[in-house]
mmCIF file of C-alpha atoms in Angstrom:
data_model
loop_
_atom_site.group_PDB
_atom_site.id
_atom_site.type_symbol
_atom_site.label_atom_id
_atom_site.label_comp_id
_atom_site.label_asym_id
_atom_site.label_seq_id
_atom_site.Cartn_x
_atom_site.Cartn_y
_atom_site.Cartn_z
ATOM 1 C CA MET E 1 20.481 10.849 7.209
ATOM 2 C CA GLY E 2 22.529 10.328 10.417
ATOM 3 C CA ILE E 3 23.021 6.666 11.265
ATOM 4 C CA ILE E 4 20.440 5.449 8.736
ATOM 5 C CA SER E 5 22.258 3.698 5.891
ATOM 6 C CA ILE E 6 21.129 3.888 2.288
ATOM 7 C CA GLU E 7 20.066 0.229 2.458
ATOM 8 C CA GLN E 8 18.066 0.821 5.641
ATOM 9 C CA ALA E 9 16.379 3.884 4.132
ATOM 10 C CA ASP E 10 15.406 1.881 1.054
ATOM 11 C CA ARG E 11 13.954 -0.911 3.186
ATOM 12 C CA LEU E 12 12.041 1.551 5.380
ATOM 13 C CA PHE E 13 10.595 3.265 2.325
ATOM 14 C CA TRP E 14 9.461 -0.017 0.768
ATOM 15 C CA LEU E 15 8.134 -1.271 4.081
ATOM 16 C CA GLY E 16 5.803 1.728 3.975
ATOM 17 C CA ARG E 17 4.871 1.113 0.352
ATOM 18 C CA TYR E 18 4.204 -2.617 0.636
ATOM 19 C CA THR E 19 2.135 -2.353 3.814
ATOM 20 C CA GLU E 20 0.022 0.382 2.238
ATOM 21 C CA ARG E 21 -0.328 -1.611 -0.991
ATOM 22 C CA VAL E 22 -1.726 -4.543 0.984
ATOM 23 C CA PHE E 23 -4.009 -2.293 3.034
ATOM 24 C CA THR E 24 -5.508 -0.486 0.027
ATOM 25 C CA THR E 25 -5.811 -3.487 -2.279
ATOM 26 C CA LEU E 26 -7.522 -5.476 0.473
ATOM 27 C CA ARG E 27 -10.106 -2.730 0.852
ATOM 28 C CA ILE E 28 -10.721 -2.661 -2.904
ATOM 29 C CA TYR E 29 -10.737 -6.461 -3.129
ATOM 30 C CA SER E 30 -13.355 -6.719 -0.385
ATOM 31 C CA GLN E 31 -15.608 -4.271 -2.219
ATOM 32 C CA SER E 32 -15.089 -6.079 -5.536
ATOM 33 C CA PHE E 33 -15.691 -9.460 -3.892
ATOM 34 C CA ASP E 34 -19.263 -8.508 -3.029
ATOM 35 C CA ILE E 35 -19.884 -7.151 -6.535
ATOM 36 C CA MET E 36 -18.514 -10.295 -8.177
ATOM 37 C CA ILE E 37 -20.571 -12.581 -5.950
ATOM 38 C CA ASP E 38 -23.804 -10.600 -6.131
ATOM 39 C CA GLU E 39 -23.748 -8.757 -9.436
ATOM 40 C CA ILE E 40 -21.059 -8.751 -12.101
ATOM 41 C CA ALA E 41 -19.216 -12.017 -12.675
ATOM 42 C CA ASP E 42 -16.284 -10.492 -14.580
ATOM 43 C CA ASN E 43 -15.770 -7.400 -12.397
ATOM 44 C CA TYR E 44 -12.268 -8.709 -11.649
ATOM 45 C CA ILE E 45 -11.243 -7.719 -15.195
ATOM 46 C CA GLU E 46 -11.984 -4.086 -14.426
ATOM 47 C CA PHE E 47 -10.279 -4.471 -11.056
ATOM 48 C CA CYS E 48 -7.036 -5.627 -12.699
ATOM 49 C CA LYS E 49 -7.206 -2.832 -15.245
ATOM 50 C CA ASN E 50 -7.760 -0.173 -12.591
ATOM 51 C CA ILE E 51 -4.774 -1.133 -10.458
ATOM 52 C CA ASP E 52 -2.606 -1.852 -13.501
ATOM 53 C CA ILE E 53 -1.799 -5.528 -12.993
ATOM 54 C CA PRO E 54 -1.969 -8.234 -15.690
ATOM 55 C CA ASN E 55 -5.197 -10.203 -15.855
ATOM 56 C CA ILE E 56 -3.844 -13.744 -15.622
ATOM 57 C CA TYR E 57 -7.084 -15.162 -14.220
ATOM 58 C CA GLU E 58 -9.391 -17.593 -16.000
ATOM 59 C CA SER E 59 -12.579 -16.777 -14.104
ATOM 60 C CA LYS E 60 -13.922 -14.894 -11.109
ATOM 61 C CA GLU E 61 -13.423 -18.026 -8.992
ATOM 62 C CA ASP E 62 -9.788 -18.194 -10.092
ATOM 63 C CA PHE E 63 -9.325 -14.505 -9.248
ATOM 64 C CA ILE E 64 -11.018 -14.802 -5.836
ATOM 65 C CA SER E 65 -8.706 -17.683 -4.964
ATOM 66 C CA ARG E 66 -5.388 -16.638 -6.481
ATOM 67 C CA TYR E 67 -5.243 -12.856 -6.252
ATOM 68 C CA PRO E 68 -5.204 -12.721 -2.433
ATOM 69 C CA PHE E 69 -3.489 -15.998 -1.605
ATOM 70 C CA ASP E 70 -1.136 -17.212 -4.386
ATOM 71 C CA PRO E 71 2.471 -16.721 -3.195
ATOM 72 C CA ASP E 72 3.756 -17.584 -6.680
ATOM 73 C CA ASN E 73 1.888 -14.628 -8.203
ATOM 74 C CA SER E 74 4.092 -11.556 -7.774
ATOM 75 C CA ASP E 75 1.035 -9.264 -7.894
ATOM 76 C CA SER E 76 -0.934 -11.124 -5.231
ATOM 77 C CA ILE E 77 -1.758 -9.587 -1.874
ATOM 78 C CA ILE E 78 0.180 -12.243 0.035
ATOM 79 C CA SER E 79 3.268 -11.627 -2.142
ATOM 80 C CA ASN E 80 3.202 -7.939 -1.261
ATOM 81 C CA LEU E 81 2.669 -8.747 2.415
ATOM 82 C CA ASN E 82 5.625 -11.149 2.298
ATOM 83 C CA ARG E 83 7.761 -8.373 0.794
ATOM 84 C CA ALA E 84 6.721 -6.091 3.649
ATOM 85 C CA TYR E 85 7.750 -8.806 6.120
ATOM 86 C CA ASP E 86 11.090 -9.394 4.363
ATOM 87 C CA ASN E 87 11.910 -5.709 4.820
ATOM 88 C CA ALA E 88 10.565 -5.593 8.386
ATOM 89 C CA ILE E 89 12.622 -8.577 9.540
ATOM 90 C CA MET E 90 15.790 -6.899 8.266
ATOM 91 C CA LEU E 91 14.777 -3.725 10.112
ATOM 92 C CA ARG E 92 14.026 -5.376 13.465
ATOM 93 C CA GLU E 93 16.675 -3.297 15.257
ATOM 94 C CA SER E 94 15.319 -0.074 13.740
ATOM 95 C CA ILE E 95 11.580 -0.610 14.156
ATOM 96 C CA GLY E 96 11.441 -2.906 17.198
ATOM 97 C CA SER E 97 10.001 -6.365 17.800
ATOM 98 C CA GLU E 98 6.505 -5.132 18.704
ATOM 99 C CA THR E 99 6.179 -3.246 15.428
ATOM 100 C CA LEU E 100 7.445 -6.270 13.486
ATOM 101 C CA ALA E 101 4.980 -8.522 15.338
ATOM 102 C CA TYR E 102 1.986 -6.849 13.701
ATOM 103 C CA ILE E 103 3.329 -7.735 10.229
ATOM 104 C CA GLN E 104 3.726 -11.324 11.435
ATOM 105 C CA LEU E 105 0.147 -11.307 12.754
ATOM 106 C CA ALA E 106 -1.094 -9.952 9.417
ATOM 107 C CA ILE E 107 0.557 -12.886 7.629
ATOM 108 C CA TYR E 108 -1.018 -15.300 10.131
ATOM 109 C CA GLU E 109 -4.472 -13.869 9.372
ATOM 110 C CA MET E 110 -3.810 -14.079 5.613
ATOM 111 C CA ASN E 111 -2.985 -17.756 5.985
ATOM 112 C CA LYS E 112 -6.173 -18.295 8.001
ATOM 113 C CA ALA E 113 -8.216 -16.514 5.346
ATOM 114 C CA ALA E 114 -6.736 -18.731 2.632
ATOM 115 C CA MET E 115 -8.210 -21.784 4.371
ATOM 116 C CA SER E 116 -11.531 -20.202 5.299
ATOM 117 C CA SER E 117 -14.865 -20.593 3.549
ATOM 118 C CA SER E 118 -15.624 -16.978 4.583
ATOM 119 C CA PRO E 119 -12.298 -15.203 4.039
ATOM 120 C CA LEU E 120 -13.451 -11.591 4.325
ATOM 121 C CA VAL E 121 -13.566 -11.677 8.127
ATOM 122 C CA ASP E 122 -9.952 -12.830 8.366
ATOM 123 C CA LEU E 123 -8.893 -10.381 5.661
ATOM 124 C CA GLN E 124 -10.358 -7.559 7.729
ATOM 125 C CA ARG E 125 -8.127 -8.713 10.582
ATOM 126 C CA VAL E 126 -5.141 -8.386 8.234
ATOM 127 C CA ASN E 127 -5.933 -4.710 7.815
ATOM 128 C CA ASP E 128 -6.605 -4.346 11.544
ATOM 129 C CA ASN E 129 -3.064 -5.574 12.184
ATOM 130 C CA LEU E 130 -1.643 -3.204 9.591
ATOM 131 C CA LEU E 131 -3.404 -0.313 11.323
ATOM 132 C CA ALA E 132 -1.880 -1.505 14.596
ATOM 133 C CA PHE E 133 1.506 -1.656 12.848
ATOM 134 C CA TYR E 134 1.231 2.017 11.912
ATOM 135 C CA GLY E 135 0.117 2.830 15.428
ATOM 136 C CA THR E 136 3.240 1.224 16.894
ATOM 137 C CA VAL E 137 5.401 2.999 14.307
ATOM 138 C CA ASP E 138 4.169 6.279 15.804
ATOM 139 C CA ASP E 139 4.240 5.100 19.417
ATOM 140 C CA GLN E 140 7.368 2.939 19.621
ATOM 141 C CA ILE E 141 9.874 4.346 17.115
ATOM 142 C CA ASP E 142 11.777 7.285 18.566
ATOM 143 C CA SER E 143 13.573 8.309 15.372
ATOM 144 C CA GLU E 144 11.592 10.951 13.498
ATOM 145 C CA ASN E 145 13.537 10.168 10.316
ATOM 146 C CA ILE E 146 12.588 6.490 10.449
ATOM 147 C CA ARG E 147 8.930 7.343 11.005
ATOM 148 C CA ASN E 148 8.954 9.864 8.172
ATOM 149 C CA ILE E 149 10.617 7.476 5.706
ATOM 150 C CA ILE E 150 8.040 4.757 6.420
ATOM 151 C CA LYS E 151 5.193 7.268 6.195
ATOM 152 C CA SER E 152 6.622 8.743 2.965
ATOM 153 C CA GLY E 153 6.455 5.289 1.385
ATOM 154 C CA LYS E 154 2.934 4.811 2.741
ATOM 155 C CA ARG E 155 1.649 8.132 1.377
ATOM 156 C CA ILE E 156 3.360 7.761 -1.996
ATOM 157 C CA GLU E 157 1.841 4.301 -2.435
ATOM 158 C CA ARG E 158 -1.600 5.536 -1.447
ATOM 159 C CA ILE E 159 -1.423 8.454 -3.900
ATOM 160 C CA ASP E 160 -0.242 6.058 -6.618
ATOM 161 C CA MET E 161 -3.176 3.703 -5.951
ATOM 162 C CA TYR E 162 -5.767 6.445 -5.563
ATOM 163 C CA ALA E 163 -4.665 8.163 -8.762
ATOM 164 C CA ARG E 164 -4.820 4.891 -10.722
ATOM 165 C CA LEU E 165 -8.339 4.368 -9.402
ATOM 166 C CA GLY E 166 -9.448 7.899 -10.254
ATOM 167 C CA ALA E 167 -10.227 8.840 -6.655
ATOM 168 C CA PRO E 168 -12.234 12.021 -6.008
ATOM 169 C CA ARG E 169 -10.218 15.237 -5.945
ATOM 170 C CA LYS E 170 -10.833 15.796 -2.216
ATOM 171 C CA GLU E 171 -9.475 12.373 -1.216
ATOM 172 C CA LEU E 172 -6.427 12.621 -3.444
ATOM 173 C CA ALA E 173 -5.662 16.198 -2.371
ATOM 174 C CA ARG E 174 -5.835 15.115 1.279
ATOM 175 C CA GLU E 175 -3.220 12.407 0.690
ATOM 176 C CA ILE E 176 -0.968 14.742 -1.303
ATOM 177 C CA HIS E 177 -1.027 17.329 1.473
ATOM 178 C CA ARG E 178 -0.151 14.607 3.990
ATOM 179 C CA MET E 179 2.644 13.237 1.828
ATOM 180 C CA ILE E 180 4.535 16.478 1.123
ATOM 181 C CA PRO E 181 5.708 17.259 4.693
ATOM 182 C CA ARG E 182 6.626 13.595 5.266
ATOM 183 C CA VAL E 183 8.911 13.628 2.229
ATOM 184 C CA ARG E 184 10.446 16.977 3.145
ATOM 185 C CA ASN E 185 11.197 15.757 6.676
ATOM 186 C CA SER E 186 12.413 12.286 5.688
ATOM 187 C CA GLY E 187 16.106 13.158 5.445
ATOM 188 C CA LEU E 188 16.206 11.585 1.959
ATOM 189 C CA GLU E 189 17.199 13.309 -1.253
ATOM 190 C CA TYR E 190 14.073 14.262 -3.181
ATOM 191 C CA ASP E 191 12.918 16.477 -6.054
ATOM 192 C CA ASP E 192 11.020 19.375 -4.500
ATOM 193 C CA ALA E 193 9.916 20.606 -7.933
ATOM 194 C CA LYS E 194 7.925 17.378 -8.309
ATOM 195 C CA LEU E 195 6.210 17.932 -4.960
ATOM 196 C CA ILE E 196 5.202 21.423 -6.064
ATOM 197 C CA HIS E 197 4.039 20.129 -9.450
ATOM 198 C CA ILE E 198 1.911 17.374 -7.871
ATOM 199 C CA ASP E 199 0.317 19.935 -5.571
ATOM 200 C CA ASP E 200 -0.460 22.115 -8.594
ATOM 201 C CA MET E 201 -1.834 19.196 -10.620
ATOM 202 C CA ILE E 202 -4.505 18.313 -8.068
ATOM 203 C CA ASN E 203 -5.943 21.822 -8.461
ATOM 204 C CA GLU E 204 -6.236 21.686 -12.272
ATOM 205 C CA ASP E 205 -9.731 21.644 -13.775
ATOM 206 C CA ASP E 206 -9.117 18.232 -15.367
ATOM 207 C CA ILE E 207 -6.975 16.055 -13.115
ATOM 208 C CA ASN E 208 -4.210 14.241 -14.987
ATOM 209 C CA TYR E 209 -4.286 11.095 -12.869
ATOM 210 C CA TYR E 210 -1.544 9.241 -14.683
ATOM 211 C CA GLY E 211 0.560 12.391 -14.684
ATOM 212 C CA ILE E 212 0.315 12.326 -10.897
ATOM 213 C CA VAL E 213 1.314 8.642 -10.876
ATOM 214 C CA SER E 214 4.345 9.432 -13.017
ATOM 215 C CA GLU E 215 5.457 12.329 -10.810
ATOM 216 C CA VAL E 216 4.900 10.627 -7.484
ATOM 217 C CA GLU E 217 6.907 7.587 -8.593
ATOM 218 C CA THR E 218 9.979 9.747 -9.276
ATOM 219 C CA ILE E 219 10.056 12.045 -6.230
ATOM 220 C CA PHE E 220 13.086 10.225 -4.784
#
């Protein structure tokens, strides 16, 4: 791992996971928001079940308010974004101030959305800043290991989320094939047999989605 400490590697990995968790859950939340407003009042119950978080909400209004913006709810979007920031601030020397700035801007947009009567516009800007964050990871970080550790966390989180949501085979296979070389080039210790098994599982006639979740969570 060269000059990357175990603590740094762990923070880089979870920086990738938390930013991706925010990005993907925001996309799903935005889709569910329209359904809850226009069609099914209790769609949030299915939402919680699909992404495997406890349904602590009393109504759709409670969910719409608390799931994105409640910092005291450990499963909320803002809590995951704050975790990403906590890791990024400790990694400032490794990832650079410009890369960190996009996490800070994402938090700023989350706070704006929390006070807005039309939050979806500001929430889209959160994801725009996360996309810019990943762009600066590629453009500004010279260390291939650092980039690969962040991207390993990102891909593992996306596969975890997609598998829980029962994503189509083509989408999930695409993410698996992107994840494998990132892990192998990360410089971290990993279980290659699990990578091979995950690749095999996506080609089975009946996809074992939760089997994929279990394997991807224990690669490192």
